[in-house]
Structures are given as structure tokens and as C-alpha cells.
Coordinates of C-alpha atoms and ligand atoms in Angstrom, one line a residue:
M277 CA 82.5 318.8 -14.6
P278 CA 82.5 315.9 -17.2
K279 CA 84.2 316.0 -20.2
S280 CA 82.8 317.1 -23.5
P281 CA 83.2 314.9 -26.8
E282 CA 85.5 317.5 -28.1
E283 CA 88.1 316.7 -24.9
L284 CA 88.6 313.1 -25.4
R285 CA 91.7 312.0 -26.1
S286 CA 90.4 309.7 -28.9
Y287 CA 88.5 313.0 -30.9
R288 CA 92.3 314.2 -31.5
W289 CA 92.1 311.2 -33.8
F290 CA 88.9 310.9 -34.8
G291 CA 87.4 314.6 -34.8
P292 CA 89.8 317.0 -37.0
D293 CA 88.7 317.5 -40.6
N294 CA 92.0 317.0 -41.9
M295 CA 93.5 314.3 -44.0
R296 CA 94.5 312.4 -40.8
G297 CA 91.4 312.5 -39.4
F298 CA 89.9 311.4 -42.8
S299 CA 92.5 308.5 -42.9
H300 CA 91.4 307.5 -38.7
R301 CA 87.9 307.8 -39.6
S302 CA 87.9 305.9 -42.9
R303 CA 89.7 302.9 -41.5
M304 CA 87.7 302.2 -38.8
K305 CA 84.8 302.5 -41.4
Q306 CA 86.6 299.5 -43.1
C307 CA 85.7 297.8 -39.9
G308 CA 81.8 298.2 -40.7
Y309 CA 81.4 301.2 -37.8
R310 CA 79.8 304.4 -38.8
R311 CA 81.2 307.8 -38.0
E312 CA 79.0 308.6 -35.4
D313 CA 79.5 305.3 -33.5
F314 CA 83.3 306.4 -32.1
T315 CA 83.5 310.1 -33.0
G316 CA 82.9 311.6 -29.5
K317 CA 82.5 308.8 -27.9
P318 CA 84.8 307.3 -25.2
V319 CA 86.7 304.5 -26.8
I320 CA 87.6 301.9 -24.0
A321 CA 90.3 299.7 -24.8
I322 CA 89.9 296.2 -23.8
V323 CA 93.3 294.9 -23.0
N324 CA 92.9 291.0 -23.2
T325 CA 95.5 288.5 -21.6
W326 CA 93.8 285.7 -23.4
S327 CA 95.7 283.0 -24.8
E328 CA 95.4 279.4 -25.9
L329 CA 98.7 278.7 -23.6
N330 CA 97.3 280.5 -20.6
P331 CA 94.6 278.3 -19.3
C332 CA 94.0 280.8 -16.6
H333 CA 92.4 283.3 -19.1
A334 CA 90.8 280.6 -20.8
H335 CA 87.6 282.6 -20.7
L336 CA 88.7 286.0 -21.1
R337 CA 87.7 286.1 -25.1
E338 CA 84.3 285.5 -23.9
R339 CA 84.3 287.9 -21.0
A340 CA 85.6 290.6 -23.4
E341 CA 82.3 290.3 -25.2
A342 CA 80.6 291.2 -22.2
V343 CA 82.8 293.7 -21.2
K344 CA 81.7 295.4 -24.6
R345 CA 78.0 295.2 -24.3
G346 CA 78.7 297.1 -21.1
V347 CA 80.7 299.8 -23.1
W348 CA 78.5 300.1 -25.9
Q349 CA 75.1 300.3 -23.4
S350 CA 77.1 303.2 -21.8
G351 CA 77.4 305.1 -25.0
G352 CA 81.4 304.3 -25.4
F353 CA 83.0 302.4 -28.1
P354 CA 85.2 299.6 -27.2
V355 CA 88.2 297.9 -29.1
E356 CA 89.5 294.9 -27.8
I357 CA 93.4 294.7 -27.7
P358 CA 95.6 292.1 -27.0
A359 CA 98.7 292.0 -24.3
F360 CA 101.3 289.4 -23.9
S361 CA 99.8 286.5 -21.6
I362 CA 102.2 285.5 -18.9
S363 CA 101.5 282.1 -18.2
E364 CA 102.8 281.4 -15.1
T365 CA 102.9 277.8 -16.2
Y366 CA 104.3 278.1 -19.2
A367 CA 106.7 281.1 -19.9
K368 CA 110.4 280.0 -19.1
P369 CA 113.1 280.7 -17.9
S370 CA 110.7 282.5 -15.3
P371 CA 107.4 284.5 -16.1
M372 CA 109.1 287.2 -13.7
L373 CA 111.0 288.3 -16.5
Y374 CA 108.4 289.7 -18.3
R375 CA 106.0 291.4 -16.1
N376 CA 107.9 294.7 -17.0
M377 CA 107.4 293.8 -20.8
L378 CA 103.8 293.6 -20.0
A379 CA 103.7 296.8 -18.4
M380 CA 105.8 298.5 -20.8
E381 CA 103.3 297.2 -23.5
V382 CA 100.1 298.0 -21.7
E383 CA 101.6 301.7 -21.2
E384 CA 102.9 302.1 -24.9
A385 CA 99.7 300.6 -26.4
L386 CA 97.5 302.6 -24.4
R387 CA 99.5 305.8 -25.2
S388 CA 100.0 305.3 -29.0
L389 CA 96.6 304.5 -30.1
P390 CA 93.5 306.6 -29.8
I391 CA 92.0 305.3 -26.5
D392 CA 90.4 307.4 -23.9
G393 CA 90.1 304.5 -21.2
A394 CA 90.8 301.1 -20.3
V395 CA 89.5 297.6 -19.3
L396 CA 92.5 295.2 -17.8
M397 CA 91.7 291.8 -17.9
G398 CA 94.5 289.3 -16.4
G399 CA 94.9 287.4 -13.2
C400 CA 97.7 284.9 -13.6
D401 CA 100.5 285.8 -11.6
K402 CA 102.4 288.2 -13.5
T403 CA 99.7 289.7 -15.4
T404 CA 98.0 291.6 -12.5
P405 CA 101.1 293.8 -11.5
G406 CA 102.0 294.1 -15.3
L407 CA 98.9 295.4 -16.2
L408 CA 98.3 297.8 -13.7
M409 CA 101.9 299.0 -13.7
G410 CA 101.6 299.8 -17.5
A411 CA 98.1 301.7 -16.5
I412 CA 99.4 303.8 -13.9
S413 CA 102.0 305.0 -15.8
M414 CA 100.0 305.9 -18.8
D415 CA 97.3 307.3 -16.2
L416 CA 94.2 307.2 -18.2
P417 CA 91.2 306.0 -16.5
A418 CA 91.4 302.1 -16.2
I419 CA 89.9 299.5 -14.2
F420 CA 90.8 296.2 -13.7
L421 CA 88.8 292.8 -14.2
P422 CA 90.1 290.1 -12.5
A423 CA 89.6 286.8 -14.3
G424 CA 88.7 284.6 -11.4
P425 CA 90.1 281.6 -9.7
M426 CA 89.0 278.4 -11.0
L427 CA 87.0 276.0 -9.2
R428 CA 88.1 273.5 -6.3
G429 CA 90.1 270.3 -7.8
N430 CA 88.8 266.9 -6.9
W431 CA 90.7 263.8 -6.2
N432 CA 88.9 261.0 -4.4
G433 CA 86.2 263.1 -2.9
K434 CA 89.0 265.0 -1.5
P435 CA 89.2 268.7 -3.0
L436 CA 92.6 269.4 -4.5
G437 CA 94.4 272.9 -4.4
S438 CA 96.5 274.5 -7.4
G439 CA 100.1 273.9 -6.5
T440 CA 99.4 273.0 -3.0
D441 CA 98.5 269.8 -3.6
L442 CA 100.6 269.4 -6.3
W443 CA 104.0 269.8 -4.1
K444 CA 102.3 267.8 -1.6
Y445 CA 101.5 265.1 -3.6
W446 CA 105.1 265.1 -5.4
T447 CA 106.7 264.9 -2.0
E448 CA 104.7 261.7 -1.5
R449 CA 105.6 260.5 -4.6
C450 CA 108.8 260.9 -3.9
A451 CA 108.3 259.1 -0.6
G452 CA 106.7 256.0 -2.2
T453 CA 103.6 256.4 -0.4
I454 CA 101.1 257.4 -4.0
T455 CA 101.2 255.1 -6.9
G456 CA 101.8 256.1 -10.2
E457 CA 98.0 255.7 -10.9
E458 CA 97.0 257.5 -8.1
W459 CA 99.3 260.4 -9.5
V460 CA 97.6 260.4 -12.9
E461 CA 94.3 260.7 -11.3
I462 CA 95.5 263.7 -9.2
E463 CA 96.6 265.4 -12.7
D464 CA 92.8 264.7 -14.0
G465 CA 91.6 266.2 -11.2
I466 CA 93.5 269.3 -10.4
A467 CA 92.4 272.0 -12.7
R468 CA 88.9 271.4 -13.9
S469 CA 87.7 275.0 -15.1
P470 CA 89.3 278.3 -16.7
G471 CA 90.4 280.5 -13.9
F472 CA 93.6 281.5 -11.8
C473 CA 95.3 278.9 -9.3
M474 CA 92.3 278.5 -6.5
T475 CA 94.5 278.2 -3.4
M476 CA 95.9 281.7 -2.1
G477 CA 99.0 281.9 -4.3
T478 CA 99.9 284.9 -6.1
A479 CA 97.5 284.9 -8.7
A480 CA 94.4 285.1 -5.8
T481 CA 96.6 287.7 -3.5
M482 CA 97.0 290.2 -6.2
T483 CA 93.6 290.3 -7.7
A484 CA 92.7 290.8 -4.1
L485 CA 95.2 293.6 -3.4
A486 CA 94.2 295.1 -6.7
E487 CA 90.8 295.5 -5.1
A488 CA 92.4 296.6 -1.9
L489 CA 93.9 299.5 -3.8
G490 CA 90.8 300.5 -5.6
F491 CA 91.2 298.7 -8.8
T492 CA 88.1 296.7 -9.4
L493 CA 84.7 296.8 -8.4
P494 CA 83.7 296.0 -5.1
G495 CA 83.8 292.0 -4.6
A496 CA 85.1 291.3 -8.4
S497 CA 88.1 289.7 -7.5
S498 CA 86.5 286.5 -5.3
I499 CA 84.4 285.7 -7.9
P500 CA 84.9 282.6 -9.4
A501 CA 85.5 282.3 -13.2
A502 CA 83.2 280.1 -13.8
D503 CA 80.6 281.7 -12.4
S504 CA 77.7 283.6 -14.2
N505 CA 78.4 286.6 -11.6
H506 CA 81.8 286.9 -13.0
V507 CA 80.3 287.4 -16.5
R508 CA 77.6 290.2 -15.1
M509 CA 80.8 291.6 -13.3
A510 CA 82.5 292.2 -16.5
M511 CA 79.6 293.7 -18.1
Q512 CA 79.4 296.1 -15.4
C513 CA 83.3 297.0 -15.5
G514 CA 82.5 298.0 -19.5
E515 CA 79.8 300.6 -17.8
R516 CA 82.1 301.9 -15.1
A517 CA 85.2 302.6 -17.7
V518 CA 82.6 304.9 -20.0
K519 CA 81.9 306.9 -17.0
M520 CA 85.2 307.0 -15.5
V521 CA 86.5 308.3 -19.1
W522 CA 83.7 311.3 -19.1
D523 CA 84.9 312.1 -15.2
D524 CA 88.4 311.9 -16.0
W525 CA 88.8 309.2 -13.0
K526 CA 92.2 308.1 -13.2
P527 CA 95.0 306.0 -11.4
S528 CA 96.6 309.3 -9.9
A529 CA 93.3 310.4 -8.3
F530 CA 93.0 307.5 -6.4
L531 CA 96.3 305.7 -5.4
T532 CA 98.0 306.9 -2.5
M533 CA 100.5 305.8 -0.1
R534 CA 97.4 304.9 2.2
S535 CA 96.0 302.8 -0.7
F536 CA 99.4 300.6 -0.3
E537 CA 99.2 300.3 3.2
N538 CA 95.7 298.8 2.8
A539 CA 97.0 296.5 0.3
V540 CA 99.6 295.4 2.5
A541 CA 97.0 295.1 5.4
V542 CA 95.0 292.9 3.2
D543 CA 97.9 290.7 2.3
M544 CA 98.7 290.1 5.8
A545 CA 95.1 289.4 6.5
I546 CA 94.8 286.8 3.5
G547 CA 98.2 285.1 4.1
G548 CA 99.2 286.8 0.9
S549 CA 101.6 285.2 -1.4
T550 CA 105.3 286.8 -0.7
N551 CA 105.4 288.1 -4.4
A552 CA 103.2 290.8 -3.3
F553 CA 106.3 292.4 -1.7
I554 CA 107.8 292.9 -5.3
H555 CA 104.6 293.5 -7.1
L556 CA 103.5 296.4 -4.5
I557 CA 106.9 298.0 -4.5
A558 CA 107.1 298.2 -8.2
M559 CA 103.6 299.3 -8.5
A560 CA 104.1 301.9 -6.0
G561 CA 107.2 302.8 -8.0
R562 CA 105.2 303.6 -10.8
C563 CA 102.9 306.1 -8.7
G564 CA 106.5 307.8 -7.6
L565 CA 106.1 306.5 -3.9
K566 CA 108.6 304.3 -2.1
L567 CA 106.7 301.5 0.0
D568 CA 109.4 300.3 2.3
M569 CA 109.6 296.5 3.3
R570 CA 109.3 297.8 7.0
V571 CA 106.0 298.9 5.9
F572 CA 105.0 294.7 5.5
D573 CA 106.6 293.9 8.6
D574 CA 104.9 296.9 10.8
L575 CA 101.5 295.7 9.5
A576 CA 102.3 291.5 9.8
T577 CA 102.9 292.2 13.6
I578 CA 99.7 293.4 14.2
V579 CA 97.5 292.3 11.5
P580 CA 95.8 288.7 11.8
V581 CA 95.7 286.3 9.4
L582 CA 91.6 285.7 8.6
A583 CA 91.4 284.0 5.6
D584 CA 91.4 280.3 6.3
I585 CA 93.1 279.6 2.6
R586 CA 95.5 277.2 1.5
P587 CA 98.9 277.2 1.8
S588 CA 98.6 278.9 5.2
G589 CA 95.2 277.3 5.9
R590 CA 92.5 274.6 5.0
F591 CA 90.1 276.1 2.3
L592 CA 90.4 277.3 -1.2
M593 CA 89.3 280.4 -3.0
E594 CA 85.8 278.9 -4.3
D595 CA 84.7 278.6 -0.4
F596 CA 86.2 282.1 0.3
Y597 CA 83.7 283.4 -2.2
Y598 CA 80.9 281.3 -0.7
A599 CA 82.0 282.6 2.7
G600 CA 81.5 286.3 1.4
G601 CA 84.4 287.2 0.0
L602 CA 87.0 290.0 0.1
R603 CA 84.6 292.7 0.8
A604 CA 83.4 290.4 4.2
L605 CA 87.0 289.8 4.8
M606 CA 87.9 293.9 4.8
A607 CA 84.6 294.5 6.7
E608 CA 85.9 292.3 9.3
M609 CA 89.6 294.2 9.6
T610 CA 88.2 298.0 9.1
E611 CA 90.3 298.9 12.1
F612 CA 93.7 297.9 9.9
L613 CA 92.1 299.7 6.9
H614 CA 92.2 303.7 5.4
L615 CA 88.6 303.3 5.1
D616 CA 88.3 307.0 3.1
E617 CA 90.5 305.7 0.4
L618 CA 89.0 306.2 -3.0
T619 CA 88.3 303.4 -5.6
V620 CA 87.7 303.2 -9.1
N621 CA 83.9 303.4 -8.5
G622 CA 84.6 307.1 -7.1
C623 CA 83.5 305.5 -3.7
T624 CA 85.8 305.0 -0.6
I625 CA 87.0 301.5 0.3
G626 CA 84.9 302.1 3.3
A627 CA 81.3 302.5 1.4
N628 CA 82.5 299.5 -0.7
V629 CA 82.6 296.9 2.0
A630 CA 79.6 298.6 4.1
G631 CA 77.4 295.8 5.2
A632 CA 79.4 293.1 4.0
K633 CA 78.7 289.8 5.9
V634 CA 81.2 286.8 6.7
I635 CA 78.5 284.0 5.6
N636 CA 81.4 281.2 6.9
P637 CA 83.3 281.8 9.7
E638 CA 85.5 278.8 9.5
V639 CA 86.9 280.4 6.4
I640 CA 87.1 284.0 6.7
R641 CA 87.7 283.9 10.7
P642 CA 86.2 286.5 13.3
R643 CA 88.9 288.9 14.4
E644 CA 88.9 287.2 17.9
N645 CA 89.5 283.8 16.3
P646 CA 92.1 284.6 13.4
L647 CA 94.2 281.7 11.8
V648 CA 97.0 283.3 12.8
E649 CA 97.2 286.0 15.6
S650 CA 100.1 288.3 13.7
G651 CA 102.7 287.9 11.8
G652 CA 101.7 285.9 8.9
T653 CA 105.0 287.2 6.8
A654 CA 108.5 288.4 8.3
V655 CA 111.1 290.7 7.0
L656 CA 114.7 289.6 7.7
Y657 CA 118.1 291.7 7.7
G658 CA 121.4 290.6 8.7
S659 CA 124.8 289.8 7.5
L660 CA 123.0 287.2 4.8
C661 CA 120.7 289.7 3.9
P662 CA 121.7 293.6 4.4
D663 CA 118.9 294.8 2.0
G664 CA 116.3 292.5 3.4
A665 CA 114.6 288.7 2.7
V666 CA 111.2 287.8 3.3
I667 CA 109.7 284.7 5.0
K668 CA 106.0 283.5 5.0
T669 CA 106.1 282.6 8.8
S670 CA 101.9 281.3 8.1
A671 CA 103.2 278.4 5.8
A672 CA 106.3 277.7 8.0
T673 CA 107.3 275.2 10.6
P674 CA 107.1 276.9 13.9
K675 CA 110.0 275.5 15.6
L676 CA 112.2 276.4 12.7
L677 CA 111.5 279.7 12.7
Q678 CA 114.8 280.0 15.7
H679 CA 117.3 278.0 14.2
T680 CA 121.0 277.8 13.1
G681 CA 122.3 274.8 11.4
P682 CA 125.3 274.3 8.6
A683 CA 124.9 275.2 5.1
V684 CA 124.3 272.8 2.4
V685 CA 125.3 275.0 -0.7
F686 CA 124.1 274.8 -4.1
R687 CA 125.5 277.3 -6.4
D688 CA 122.7 277.2 -9.1
Y689 CA 119.6 275.4 -9.9
N690 CA 120.8 272.9 -11.8
D691 CA 123.6 272.0 -9.2
M692 CA 120.7 271.8 -6.7
D693 CA 118.9 269.5 -9.5
A694 CA 121.9 267.4 -9.6
R695 CA 122.8 266.6 -6.0
I696 CA 119.9 267.2 -4.1
H697 CA 118.6 263.7 -4.0
S698 CA 121.7 262.0 -3.9
D699 CA 122.8 259.7 -1.2
D700 CA 126.2 260.9 -1.2
L701 CA 124.7 264.8 0.0
Q702 CA 125.9 265.7 3.5
V703 CA 122.9 266.9 5.1
T704 CA 120.8 266.3 8.2
P705 CA 117.3 267.6 9.4
D706 CA 119.2 270.5 11.1
S707 CA 121.0 272.0 7.9
V708 CA 119.9 274.9 5.8
L709 CA 119.9 274.4 2.0
I710 CA 121.5 277.4 0.3
L711 CA 120.4 278.1 -2.8
Q712 CA 122.4 280.9 -5.0
N713 CA 122.3 282.3 -8.3
A714 CA 118.5 282.4 -8.5
G715 CA 117.9 286.5 -7.9
P716 CA 116.6 288.7 -10.6
L717 CA 119.7 288.9 -12.6
G718 CA 121.1 284.8 -11.9
G719 CA 118.1 283.2 -12.4
P720 CA 117.6 285.1 -14.4
G721 CA 113.8 286.4 -13.2
M722 CA 113.8 285.1 -9.6
P723 CA 111.9 282.0 -10.4
E724 CA 110.1 280.5 -8.1
W725 CA 112.9 278.0 -6.7
G726 CA 113.1 278.9 -3.4
M727 CA 110.6 276.2 -2.0
L728 CA 113.7 273.7 -2.3
P729 CA 113.0 270.0 -1.8
I730 CA 113.6 267.9 0.5
P731 CA 116.5 265.7 0.1
R732 CA 114.8 261.9 -0.8
K733 CA 116.9 260.3 1.9
L734 CA 115.5 262.6 4.3
L735 CA 111.8 262.3 3.2
K736 CA 112.0 258.9 4.1
D737 CA 112.6 259.4 7.4
G738 CA 109.7 261.8 7.9
V739 CA 111.5 264.9 7.3
R740 CA 108.8 267.3 5.7
D741 CA 110.7 270.5 6.3
M742 CA 114.0 272.3 6.6
V743 CA 115.3 275.6 6.6
R744 CA 115.8 276.8 3.0
I745 CA 117.4 280.3 1.9
S746 CA 117.7 281.9 -1.6
D747 CA 117.5 284.9 -3.6
A748 CA 114.8 283.1 -5.5
R749 CA 111.0 283.8 -5.2
M750 CA 108.4 281.1 -4.2
S751 CA 105.2 280.1 -5.7
G752 CA 102.3 281.5 -3.4
T753 CA 100.9 278.1 -3.2
A754 CA 104.2 276.5 -1.6
Y755 CA 104.6 276.3 1.8
G756 CA 107.4 275.5 4.2
T757 CA 110.6 277.4 6.2
C758 CA 111.8 279.1 2.8
V759 CA 113.4 282.8 3.4
L760 CA 113.3 284.1 0.3
H761 CA 114.2 287.5 -2.2
V762 CA 117.7 287.6 0.1
S763 CA 118.9 290.9 -1.3
P764 CA 121.5 291.8 -2.7
E765 CA 121.4 288.8 -4.9
S766 CA 124.2 286.3 -5.3
F767 CA 124.8 287.0 -8.7
I768 CA 126.1 290.6 -8.4
G769 CA 128.2 289.6 -4.9
G770 CA 125.8 289.5 -2.4
P771 CA 126.8 287.8 1.0
L772 CA 124.7 284.8 -0.3
A773 CA 127.4 284.3 -3.1
L774 CA 129.8 283.7 -0.4
V775 CA 128.1 281.4 1.8
R776 CA 130.1 277.8 2.0
D777 CA 128.8 274.2 3.1
G778 CA 129.4 273.8 6.8
D779 CA 129.1 277.6 7.7
L780 CA 126.6 278.2 10.3
V781 CA 123.5 279.9 9.3
R782 CA 121.5 281.4 12.1
L783 CA 117.4 282.2 11.2
D784 CA 116.0 284.8 14.1
V785 CA 112.3 285.3 13.1
D786 CA 111.2 286.6 16.3
G787 CA 114.4 289.2 16.0
R788 CA 113.9 289.9 12.3
R789 CA 117.7 288.6 12.0
L790 CA 118.9 286.1 8.9
D791 CA 122.9 286.0 9.8
L792 CA 125.8 283.6 8.5
L793 CA 128.2 283.4 11.4
I794 CA 131.3 283.5 10.2
A795 CA 134.5 285.8 11.4
D796 CA 134.3 289.3 9.7
D797 CA 138.0 289.0 8.3
E798 CA 136.9 285.7 6.5
L799 CA 134.2 287.0 5.4
A800 CA 136.5 290.1 3.8
R801 CA 138.6 287.5 2.6
R802 CA 136.1 285.9 0.6
N803 CA 133.9 288.9 -0.8
A804 CA 138.0 289.7 -1.9
A805 CA 138.1 287.1 -4.0
W806 CA 135.0 286.6 -5.2
V807 CA 134.6 286.7 -9.3
K808 CA 131.9 288.8 -10.9
P809 CA 130.1 286.0 -13.6
E810 CA 129.8 287.0 -16.8
P811 CA 126.2 288.1 -18.1
K812 CA 123.8 285.6 -19.2
F813 CA 122.7 287.4 -22.1
A814 CA 124.2 289.6 -24.9
R815 CA 121.3 290.6 -27.2
G816 CA 117.2 291.5 -27.0
Y817 CA 114.9 291.8 -24.3
M818 CA 116.9 289.8 -21.8
S819 CA 119.9 292.2 -22.4
L820 CA 117.8 295.1 -21.7
Y821 CA 116.2 293.3 -18.7
A822 CA 119.8 292.6 -17.5
D823 CA 121.2 296.0 -17.7
R824 CA 118.0 298.0 -16.2
V825 CA 116.4 295.8 -13.6
T826 CA 116.5 296.7 -9.8
Q827 CA 117.0 294.3 -7.1
A828 CA 113.9 292.5 -5.2
H829 CA 113.7 295.4 -2.3
Q830 CA 113.5 297.9 -5.0
G831 CA 110.4 295.6 -6.5
C832 CA 112.5 294.3 -9.6
D833 CA 111.2 297.2 -12.2
F834 CA 113.1 298.7 -14.6
D835 CA 115.2 301.7 -13.2
F836 CA 113.9 304.3 -16.1
L837 CA 110.3 303.4 -15.4
D838 CA 110.2 303.7 -11.8
G839 CA 108.6 307.3 -10.7
K840 CA 106.3 310.0 -12.3
K841 CA 108.7 311.1 -14.8
P842 CA 106.5 312.4 -17.6
T843 CA 106.0 310.9 -21.0
P844 CA 104.7 313.2 -23.7
E845 CA 101.9 312.3 -25.6
P846 CA 102.1 311.6 -29.4
E847 CA 102.0 314.0 -31.4
I848 CA 98.9 313.7 -34.3
H849 CA 100.6 314.2 -37.6
Ligands
FES959 FE1 98.0 280.8 -13.7 FE2 98.8 279.8 -11.3 S1 99.0 279.0 -13.1 S2 97.7 281.5 -11.6

């Protein structure tokens, strides 16, 4: 049964014939609206992460107008509200610090204001999980409009990929194989339209997973930001949000553990960013669901990587869209999906992908000719990571996936930055580079430092990859044999804190192990001598973060936001 106008949440603000109702209505009239424009109509918040310091979202002001058009045309009342735009490029010391802050902002904005439903607009890495986590916790009807990837970069007739080609050409510049002039040309050509990074980085991964979870309209995550189809998609989101309010179609109506398993399966098939582990675990936590890292590993062993997109493959997100986009990819992997899971449009995933065709099998590989047969990502356990660690095997050097070598230890990022390119560094291609104090608390915010640079003296000898281990994250656009998210982190005394130069470290991806090869009594001795570092922040949001953030294998959410503990609706006094 659809809701009646009097049952709308916003009616509690705008409907009553009392002093508060008068006040709420008169202030909306102050903006030029008539009483009948907003009273008894679904009030749809367009939660906009537009910012001039977030180029990935440069077009979202215009898109908000298209969303409004859809809301008006469907009999709703649109209101645009800003939310913190966490720019992956500019937010320091780490954008990950602020994901939970955005999630709290969204939840509390939706709760405290006269809002019946929401269209959430974002895409730059942390904005997707931040928006969705807040919306899940508030549990109003909500639909996600991905910002869309930017167009391909271009240099000398060659396509350039965000991040991936930055790392690649920076390495060449360090090796002296490209000139300063060429470097500037690459800078001019690598980001040439609005939209998020167009490799399969965290942004493209998380927007695809939002679609796999059922949080977007079919096909929404693959449309390039600059394409006019993106404008039409924005309008449709506005239309659908109004209908969702009348039907009371909330995240809790369609998000289940099976939705998250769908998202994990799609993450494997797209060769997605390792950051997805942390974000999906946190999002599931907001639903009161415990998503174990072993689910990722189990699905990684059976789901093939089908998307031939950088950094694992050759193409870019614009190519992925022309090849059929996420609907086509999901149609190619239905055997790994729970097709009966529901989505924001009220239809099942199976119905939403039915009939989707792969246009270019080079970009979206057929099931019988995958990019990687299975195991795009692996979860490791062992004496160096009792609570787990992650490696993106599809972006690693195969021969390094079984490797034992002596550790070269950097106690933090600054230490690494100061010494990594020194001629005095005792390092060989067999060394294992270790970065400590780069985790949730140590970074803080698990910065994307996990792809440690290759020491320059080895670069000159042609070395382009080594085993690297840290409690940091890695950009989804990065590549290499990098073990990430080591948990518990070194800053709180995890075994990573106890590694010393020259210790042998064994990486055994086939066996899903990561071990520090020192005697137990020596490990116990170092553990007893370990001194807890001073907290990094004494005040403000950072202090709250430091007190309440969880470890990587738990999703790095705040412990008080996990689960489904109800927060009361505000009294309207
Ligand atoms: Fe925004 Fe990469 S910088 S998605």
C-alpha cells in the first residue's frame, strides 16, 4: 500500500496547523514556494558532494538540476543539500580519515531535516561508501547516482589511465627514460573531463559495487560523466526516488548478506580495488551484517576476472561502457550471482541484467576466455598478519607470489621517503620492503602508501616490482606485488611492528600465508620490549577517530556506528 501524504515524514514538519508548522511553512515560502508545492509531497534531498576542490565531481551541480527535473515531474519536492566532498587528490593526510565523517554527516542530515527520501551523488573514492553508509544507517528511501568516470586520457596518441599511468611514467621519469617536457605533456593529457578516475580504481570499483548491491538504477555506474546519458540517468534517479518514498522502499528492504556476496563476486570479476574489502565490510556492518574477509577469498578462488581494465588489464572505463558496461559483465557471470536479490528499482538483479550483451569481448571477456581464471585478490593469514592481509594478485608479478626474502624496514612514511632512493640502502631485488605505522591509527587513516616506490638504484638495473608489505592501503589504480591492510596494524603493536632489517619474510599466496620467519622466543622478546607510541591527536575529529576507529579487517568504521542500534527520530517541537 503506498503511503498517504499525511504519512510522509516531512508532513510532521509541514503539515500540522500549529506554531511550528507555521514556522516551517513560512520559511519554505521565504524561498518562493507555495504551500502546495512541498506539503504532502515527497521531499527528496539531493545530497550533493560537488566541490571546486573535487574535480571528479565538477559536473554534479548541473546533474543536481537534472535530478530536480525528475523529482518535480514525478510530483515530489527536491531540495539540494551539500555534503563534505572528500577529494581523493586533495584531502590530507588521508581521505580515508573522513569517510566516516561523511557517513555521519549524511545520516544526521537525513535524520534532522524534513526529508522523505534521497538521491546521493558522488563517486570519488570515499564518497561512495561514505554516502551509502550514512543512508543505510538512516534507512530512508535512497538511490545512488554515481558521478561517472572521466573520458580516456591522451598523450602522443596513446590512451592514459588515471593513477596507473601516473605511477608508470613517474617510475620512467625516475629511471631517466622520459624528459621533463614529456612529463608536462602527460600532465596536460591525463585528466581531460569531469568524472572520477577512469581506471578500475577505488572509484570505479565502488560505484560498480553500489550497482551490484542494488543501490543504483541498472547500468548507472558505467556511464561516463561527460555523456548525455548521464544527464538522463540523473533525471531518472529523481523520478525513482519519489516512487520509492511512496512505496517506502528503503535500503533495509533490499540489502541482505546475499547482496553483499553479489558485490564481492562482482569485485572479483572486475579486478576491483582492494579498498573494496574495507568499504564493503563497513557497509555490511551498518546493516548489522558481519562480512568476513574469507568470503572475498572464497569467491576470488572461483570467480574469473572478466574486465580487461587497467591496472589489471589493458582498457579504460570509457571502453568498458562502450563494451556493454556493468550490466553486460554481470550477465556474463550470472552463475556467481544471487539473481533474486532486489534493488532500488524494485526489480531483481537478474531482471536488471537480463538481455544485456557484451559488445566488445576484448574489454569484457567471455567466461571461457577470462583475463585471470580466478584469484584476482587473495586474503592472507600468518604470523605477520594474524587478523589478515590482502594482495591484489591480478596486478602482481606472478613469480613473486611465492617469495622469501630479507626485510628492509621503514619505520614510517617519512623514514621511507628519506631513505628509499639512497645509494646506501642495503637492498637487492629479492628484498622485501616493509612499511610500518601506515595503518588506520598509524597513518593515520591508512593512506595509500602501500605501493612503496622501487629504490632508484634497482630501477636503473631494470627492476620494476618487488614484494612490498604494509598496513597501509593502495590506490586501486596502482599495481605491483604489494601486501596491504596487515592487521592488526603496527601502531597498536601488531607483529608488523616487530620486523627488523634482515629478518626473513615468506609470502606464500598459494598457501594464503604471510609469515615472519623468526623464532617464537625472539618474537616474544621483541613484543615485550615494544613501546606503545603516543596518540597522534589530542583534540577534535581526529581524536574521536583515534579513539573509536576499528581495524582494517573490521572495516575501519567507528565502533559506535556499527550494527542496527536504532537512533530515535527527532521530536518536532
Ligand atoms: Fe577522484 Fe580518483 S581522484 S576518483
